[in-house]
Amino acid sequence: QVQVVESGGGLVQPGGSLRLSCVTSGRISGIRAMDWYRQAPGQERELVATITSGGTTNYADSVKGRFTISRDNAKNTVYLQMNSLKPEDAAIYYCYVEVLSYRTWNRYWGQGTQVTVSS
């Protein structure tokens, strides 16, 4: 069993900041890619940022320069620091991780955390 749990969402004013966290737990032998996705109402889920086990990062163009993804391998945790938030960043943010468990690589979604950007 693998559990993926996000936290850190909330209500923030435009221009503000939030830091999301995502912890992976359970029977884990390794973690490769750790991604953040988001989904706004009526829109498809989109990739926001990704980080490999070696620390290589990639970002959606819409968040480059404002968001930073990082990970703590000792804690099986990935973070998303979001600065200069805009109303269009409002969405449910999901963590998506690639986990080795019972000798098999699988990908797991978290339940999501709501980010609201409004004055």
XYZ file of C-alpha atoms in Angstrom:
119
model
C 0.000 0.000 0.000
C 1.231 3.453 -0.965
C -0.348 6.685 0.210
C 0.187 10.104 -1.332
C -1.060 13.069 0.679
C -0.910 16.737 -0.303
C -1.223 19.695 2.035
C -0.670 23.428 2.115
C -3.478 24.686 -0.072
C -5.700 27.555 0.913
C -6.943 31.024 0.077
C -4.395 33.653 -0.921
C -4.599 37.103 -2.454
C -3.191 37.777 -5.905
C 0.533 38.311 -5.629
C 0.747 36.123 -2.567
C 2.577 32.867 -1.935
C 1.803 29.334 -0.866
C 3.930 26.266 -0.305
C 2.425 22.893 -1.096
C 3.767 19.650 0.315
C 3.217 16.075 -0.759
C 4.271 13.121 1.364
C 4.480 9.584 0.034
C 4.319 6.760 2.562
C 3.840 3.037 2.788
C 5.849 0.138 1.398
C 8.344 2.151 -0.661
C 11.640 0.949 -2.057
C 12.276 3.979 -4.238
C 10.749 7.049 -5.839
C 11.591 8.392 -9.258
C 9.682 11.297 -10.800
C 7.539 13.487 -8.573
C 5.113 15.799 -10.343
C 2.612 18.481 -9.536
C -0.530 18.765 -11.655
C -3.483 21.084 -11.347
C -7.062 21.085 -12.506
C -9.351 24.081 -12.608
C -13.139 23.720 -12.931
C -14.130 22.759 -16.450
C -10.539 22.290 -17.548
C -8.306 19.318 -18.109
C -5.667 18.374 -15.590
C -2.355 19.913 -16.591
C 1.239 19.306 -15.623
C 2.664 22.166 -13.582
C 6.126 20.968 -12.600
C 8.180 17.823 -12.392
C 11.366 16.788 -10.627
C 13.426 13.666 -11.230
C 15.206 11.621 -8.596
C 18.382 13.437 -9.600
C 16.836 16.841 -9.120
C 16.224 17.843 -12.725
C 13.194 20.092 -12.944
C 10.767 21.197 -15.630
C 7.927 23.675 -15.511
C 4.896 24.643 -17.493
C 5.494 27.924 -19.284
C 2.662 29.523 -17.325
C 4.498 29.090 -14.003
C 8.157 29.486 -14.957
C 9.885 32.025 -12.777
C 7.108 31.968 -10.183
C 6.926 28.347 -8.993
C 9.731 26.174 -7.669
C 9.548 22.420 -7.239
C 11.893 20.664 -4.831
C 12.119 17.351 -3.025
C 13.472 15.842 0.160
C 14.315 12.234 -0.650
C 14.891 11.333 2.995
C 11.314 12.349 3.760
C 9.751 11.091 0.487
C 8.357 14.575 0.115
C 7.984 16.953 -2.792
C 7.238 20.654 -2.431
C 5.847 23.339 -4.677
C 6.689 26.901 -3.713
C 4.263 29.196 -5.478
C 4.993 32.919 -5.597
C 3.330 35.845 -7.337
C 0.098 33.884 -7.521
C -2.494 34.890 -10.070
C -6.230 34.204 -10.165
C -5.618 31.807 -13.049
C -3.456 29.661 -10.745
C -6.548 28.722 -8.752
C -7.160 24.989 -9.037
C -6.938 21.720 -7.214
C -3.283 20.754 -7.113
C -2.398 17.077 -7.297
C 0.786 15.214 -6.597
C 1.714 12.353 -8.933
C 4.635 10.155 -7.949
C 6.415 7.176 -9.452
C 7.042 4.628 -6.718
C 8.829 1.312 -6.486
C 6.781 -0.933 -4.234
C 6.928 -4.706 -4.051
C 9.465 -4.698 -6.908
C 7.075 -2.921 -9.254
C 7.083 0.664 -10.457
C 3.670 2.335 -10.384
C 2.388 5.881 -10.358
C 0.076 7.188 -7.673
C -2.125 10.259 -7.352
C -2.828 12.148 -4.198
C -6.295 13.393 -3.312
C -5.474 17.002 -4.157
C -5.327 20.279 -2.276
C -7.379 23.330 -3.194
C -5.661 26.604 -4.051
C -7.859 29.679 -4.296
C -6.449 33.004 -5.464
C -8.820 35.862 -4.838
C -8.948 39.296 -3.304
